[in-house]
Coordinates of C-alpha atoms in Angstrom, one line a residue:
M153 CA 8.0 -21.9 14.8
C154 CA 8.5 -18.7 16.7
V155 CA 8.0 -15.5 14.3
S156 CA 12.0 -15.1 14.2
A157 CA 12.9 -18.3 12.6
Y158 CA 9.3 -18.1 11.1
L159 CA 10.3 -14.3 9.0
T160 CA 13.4 -15.6 7.2
A161 CA 12.7 -19.4 6.3
N162 CA 12.2 -17.5 2.7
L163 CA 15.4 -14.7 3.4
R164 CA 18.4 -14.7 1.4
P165 CA 21.0 -16.2 4.2
G166 CA 22.7 -12.9 6.2
A167 CA 19.2 -10.6 5.1
E168 CA 18.1 -8.7 7.8
Q169 CA 14.6 -8.9 8.0
K170 CA 13.0 -5.7 7.0
V171 CA 9.1 -6.3 7.0
V172 CA 6.4 -4.7 4.2
F173 CA 3.1 -5.2 6.6
I174 CA 0.1 -5.3 4.4
T175 CA -3.7 -4.7 5.0
A176 CA -7.2 -4.8 3.4
R177 CA -10.7 -5.0 3.1
V178 CA -11.6 -3.4 6.9
H179 CA -14.8 -1.5 5.4
P180 CA -16.1 -4.5 3.5
G181 CA -18.3 -2.6 0.7
E182 CA -14.3 -1.5 -0.2
T183 CA -14.5 -3.6 -2.6
P184 CA -11.7 -2.7 -5.1
S185 CA -9.2 -2.9 -1.9
S186 CA -9.3 -7.3 -2.0
F187 CA -8.7 -6.8 -5.8
V188 CA -5.4 -4.4 -5.2
C189 CA -4.3 -5.9 -2.2
Q190 CA -4.4 -9.6 -4.5
G191 CA -2.3 -7.7 -7.0
I192 CA 0.1 -7.2 -4.4
I193 CA -0.1 -11.0 -3.5
D194 CA 0.0 -12.0 -7.3
F195 CA 3.0 -11.0 -8.3
L196 CA 4.9 -11.6 -4.9
V197 CA 4.4 -15.3 -5.1
S198 CA 5.5 -14.8 -9.1
Q199 CA 8.2 -15.7 -11.0
H200 CA 8.7 -12.5 -12.3
P201 CA 12.4 -11.6 -11.3
I202 CA 11.5 -8.2 -9.1
A203 CA 9.1 -10.6 -7.5
K204 CA 12.1 -12.8 -6.7
V205 CA 14.6 -10.4 -5.5
L206 CA 11.8 -9.2 -3.1
R207 CA 11.2 -12.3 -1.8
D208 CA 14.9 -12.8 -1.0
H209 CA 15.7 -9.6 0.7
L210 CA 11.6 -8.4 1.9
V211 CA 9.6 -10.1 4.4
F212 CA 5.6 -9.1 3.1
K213 CA 2.5 -10.1 4.9
I214 CA -0.1 -9.4 4.5
A215 CA -3.9 -9.6 6.2
P216 CA -6.2 -9.5 2.6
M217 CA -9.3 -9.8 4.5
L218 CA -9.7 -7.8 8.5
N219 CA -13.7 -8.1 8.3
P220 CA -14.6 -10.9 6.7
D221 CA -17.6 -11.3 9.1
G222 CA -18.3 -7.8 7.3
V223 CA -18.2 -8.9 3.7
Y224 CA -19.6 -12.0 4.0
L225 CA -23.6 -10.4 5.7
G226 CA -22.9 -7.7 3.2
N227 CA -22.8 -4.4 5.2
Y228 CA -20.5 -1.8 3.9
R229 CA -18.7 -0.4 7.0
C230 CA -19.4 -2.2 9.9
S231 CA -18.9 -6.2 11.1
L232 CA -21.0 -8.7 12.6
M233 CA -21.3 -6.6 15.5
G234 CA -21.7 -3.2 14.2
F235 CA -18.0 -2.0 14.9
D236 CA -16.6 0.1 12.2
L237 CA -12.9 -1.9 13.0
N238 CA -11.1 0.7 12.1
R239 CA -11.9 3.4 14.5
H240 CA -11.1 0.5 17.2
W241 CA -7.2 -0.2 16.5
A242 CA -5.8 1.4 20.0
N243 CA -7.8 -0.9 22.2
P244 CA -9.8 -3.9 20.3
S245 CA -11.2 -6.6 21.9
P246 CA -10.7 -10.5 21.3
W247 CA -14.2 -11.0 21.7
A248 CA -15.7 -7.5 19.6
H249 CA -12.9 -7.5 17.1
P250 CA -10.8 -10.9 17.6
T251 CA -9.2 -9.8 13.5
L252 CA -8.1 -6.0 14.8
H253 CA -6.7 -7.5 18.0
G254 CA -4.5 -10.6 16.6
V255 CA -3.6 -8.2 13.7
K256 CA -2.1 -5.6 16.4
Q257 CA -1.2 -8.4 18.8
L258 CA 1.2 -10.0 15.5
I259 CA 2.9 -6.2 14.6
I260 CA 3.3 -5.3 18.2
E261 CA 5.3 -9.0 19.3
M262 CA 7.4 -8.5 15.4
Y263 CA 8.0 -4.4 16.7
N264 CA 9.6 -5.4 20.7
N265 CA 11.4 -8.2 18.4
P266 CA 15.5 -7.0 18.1
K267 CA 15.6 -9.0 15.0
I268 CA 12.1 -7.4 12.9
N269 CA 13.2 -4.2 11.3
L270 CA 9.2 -3.4 10.9
E271 CA 9.6 -1.1 8.4
F272 CA 6.2 0.0 6.6
Y273 CA 2.3 -0.5 7.7
I274 CA -0.2 -0.2 4.3
D275 CA -3.5 -0.3 5.1
I276 CA -5.3 -0.5 1.3
H277 CA -9.5 1.1 0.9
A278 CA -11.4 2.6 -1.9
H279 CA -12.7 5.8 -2.1
S280 CA -16.0 6.4 -3.1
T281 CA -14.9 10.3 -4.2
M282 CA -12.2 11.3 -5.0
M283 CA -10.4 9.6 -8.4
N284 CA -6.9 7.8 -9.2
G285 CA -5.2 6.2 -6.3
F286 CA -3.2 8.2 -3.3
M287 CA -2.4 8.1 -0.1
Y288 CA -2.9 9.3 3.6
G289 CA 0.3 9.5 5.6
N290 CA 0.5 10.8 8.8
I291 CA 2.3 13.9 10.0
F292 CA 4.8 14.1 12.4
E293 CA 7.1 17.6 14.4
D294 CA 10.7 16.0 12.8
E295 CA 10.8 17.6 9.8
E296 CA 13.2 15.2 8.0
R297 CA 10.6 12.3 8.7
F298 CA 8.1 14.3 7.4
Q299 CA 10.0 14.1 4.3
R300 CA 11.1 10.5 4.1
Q301 CA 8.2 9.8 4.6
A302 CA 6.6 11.2 0.8
V303 CA 9.4 9.1 -0.6
L304 CA 7.9 5.1 -1.3
P305 CA 4.4 7.4 -2.5
K306 CA 6.3 9.3 -4.9
L307 CA 8.3 6.3 -6.5
L308 CA 4.6 4.7 -6.6
C309 CA 4.0 7.9 -8.6
Q310 CA 6.2 6.8 -11.0
N311 CA 5.9 3.2 -11.7
A312 CA 1.3 3.7 -12.0
E313 CA 0.0 6.0 -14.3
D314 CA -3.4 6.3 -11.8
F315 CA -1.5 7.1 -8.8
S316 CA -2.0 10.2 -8.1
Y317 CA 0.5 12.3 -6.1
S318 CA -1.8 16.0 -5.8
S319 CA -4.4 13.5 -4.4
T320 CA -1.8 12.5 -1.1
S321 CA -1.4 14.0 2.3
F322 CA -0.6 14.6 5.8
N323 CA -2.8 14.9 8.0
R324 CA -3.4 13.7 11.9
D325 CA -7.9 15.0 12.4
A326 CA -8.9 13.6 15.1
V327 CA -11.7 11.5 13.5
K328 CA -8.8 9.2 12.6
A329 CA -6.8 8.4 15.9
G330 CA -8.6 5.1 15.8
T331 CA -6.9 4.2 12.7
G332 CA -5.0 1.5 11.6
R333 CA -2.8 4.9 10.4
R334 CA -2.7 7.0 12.7
F335 CA -2.9 4.2 15.5
L336 CA 0.8 2.2 14.2
G337 CA 2.2 5.6 13.1
G338 CA 2.0 6.9 16.6
L339 CA 3.4 3.7 18.7
L340 CA 6.1 3.4 16.4
N341 CA 9.9 4.5 15.2
D342 CA 10.5 6.9 13.7
T343 CA 12.6 4.0 10.6
S344 CA 8.9 3.6 10.8
Y345 CA 6.2 4.4 7.4
C346 CA 3.0 3.5 7.9
Y347 CA 0.0 4.9 4.7
T348 CA -3.9 4.7 4.1
L349 CA -4.2 3.4 0.4
E350 CA -6.8 4.3 -1.2
V351 CA -8.2 3.8 -5.1
S352 CA -11.2 5.4 -6.1
F353 CA -14.6 3.7 -6.7
Y354 CA -14.7 5.0 -10.2
S355 CA -11.8 6.0 -12.3
Y356 CA -8.3 7.7 -13.1
I357 CA -7.1 9.9 -15.1
V358 CA -4.0 10.2 -16.4
A359 CA -1.0 12.2 -16.4
G360 CA -0.9 15.7 -19.4
T361 CA -4.3 14.2 -19.9
T362 CA -8.3 15.0 -19.5
T363 CA -9.9 12.2 -19.8
A364 CA -11.6 9.6 -17.1
V365 CA -10.0 6.3 -17.0
P366 CA -12.8 3.4 -15.3
Y367 CA -11.6 1.5 -12.8
T368 CA -11.3 -2.6 -14.0
E369 CA -10.7 -5.4 -11.9
E370 CA -7.9 -6.0 -13.9
A371 CA -7.0 -1.7 -13.9
Y372 CA -7.5 -2.5 -10.1
M373 CA -4.6 -5.5 -9.9
K374 CA -2.3 -3.4 -11.9
L375 CA -1.7 -1.1 -9.0
G376 CA -1.0 -3.8 -6.9
R377 CA 1.5 -5.3 -8.6
N378 CA 3.1 -1.9 -8.8
V379 CA 3.0 -0.6 -5.3
A380 CA 4.8 -4.5 -4.7
R381 CA 7.4 -3.7 -7.6
T382 CA 8.3 0.1 -5.3
F383 CA 9.5 -1.6 -3.0
L384 CA 12.9 -2.4 -5.5
D385 CA 13.3 0.8 -5.6
Y386 CA 12.4 1.9 -2.3
Y387 CA 15.7 -0.5 -1.5
R388 CA 17.5 -0.1 -3.8
L389 CA 17.7 -3.6 -5.6
N390 CA 17.0 -2.9 -9.5
S391 CA 21.0 -3.6 -10.0
L392 CA 19.9 -7.6 -8.6
V393 CA 17.6 -8.3 -11.4
E394 CA 17.9 -10.8 -14.0
R395 CA 18.0 -9.0 -17.2
P396 CA 16.2 -9.2 -19.5
L397 CA 13.0 -8.5 -17.5
A398 CA 10.3 -10.9 -17.9
P399 CA 6.5 -9.2 -18.6
T400 CA 4.4 -7.2 -15.5
P401 CA 2.3 -10.7 -15.1
K402 CA -1.8 -10.5 -15.0
T403 CA -3.3 -11.4 -13.0
R404 CA -6.6 -12.5 -15.5
K405 CA -6.2 -11.7 -19.0
E406 CA -7.4 -8.2 -20.9
K407 CA -10.4 -7.8 -23.2
E408 CA -10.4 -6.7 -26.3
P409 CA -11.7 -2.9 -27.2
L410 CA -14.8 -2.8 -27.8
F411 CA -14.0 -0.6 -30.5
K412 CA -11.4 -0.8 -33.7
G413 CA -9.0 1.3 -33.4
T414 CA -8.7 1.7 -29.3
T415 CA -5.9 2.9 -28.5
P416 CA -4.1 3.7 -24.1
Q417 CA -4.1 6.0 -22.7
G418 CA -0.2 7.8 -23.5
Q419 CA 2.3 8.3 -20.9
G420 CA 2.9 11.4 -19.8
T421 CA 7.2 12.2 -19.0
G422 CA 8.7 13.4 -16.3
H423 CA 11.3 12.7 -13.4
V424 CA 11.5 12.1 -9.7
G425 CA 14.5 14.5 -8.1
S426 CA 17.3 12.5 -6.5
K427 CA 16.0 14.9 -3.6
L428 CA 12.9 15.8 -1.9
E429 CA 11.3 19.3 -2.2
K430 CA 10.9 21.0 1.3
R431 CA 7.3 21.5 2.1
S432 CA 6.0 24.2 4.0
Q433 CA 2.1 22.8 4.3
T434 CA 1.1 19.3 4.8
Q435 CA -0.4 19.2 1.3
P436 CA 2.4 18.3 -1.3
K437 CA 2.3 19.4 -4.7
D438 CA 2.0 17.3 -7.0
Q439 CA 4.4 14.0 -8.5
S440 CA 2.3 13.0 -11.0
L441 CA 4.5 10.1 -13.4
P442 CA 4.3 7.7 -15.8
T443 CA 4.3 4.8 -15.8
Q444 CA 8.2 2.4 -16.4

């Protein structure tokens, strides 16, 4: 079966083939990325009304583990051959970097297919020093394209209390040239957006508070669920969701608090404006917003 026919198998009749490509665990020691990716997958295959709408209108291609050999061996950053795979996107070897080579070939094949719109690439990582979830994006000379790139992280900030827009940044550092975000950002056209999604190894701070909340497996997966449901807002598909909404499915049962009277962190208030503010610097302002 060709790629185009495979992608349309679950779409509603006549739907445009809009593809969201997600990868994770290119660095084997960054285990939180696997839990975030698991949250995305579990939500998308669930019976939640939002998940059904997303499956009807979008194609999600997910490679949950780009470095399985490194994970098996217990490596922190490198593959079986000793390579940091996230520096070899420009010219991956089918022998030395087989997973990277295969994923890149699939992305190029979809990109060259006129019937497919590859609109997003998100590579999930974990960060050892920063807190919260945040994104890295690319810098473009076209100001309008640069502003459009900020829409997804701003919407995610609305949906996920642990995602920080103030920590999100856009760069073109030379040391990052071989990463998936940088390479694919230069390869794909101006309708495609590439990000690195980072999540802390340790904890997050909810907007309006100063208390650090330790991450758990469930919290990582919740971030993944919120990443998936943010595409409903991005593509303005909210009106197609059946009412009333079912609660977001949980992949694991939450544990009871250790002490009676323990209360969850409160939610802040705020809204994202209809127009994106014009930025003169590459570091965006803080747009931390509440969960939904």
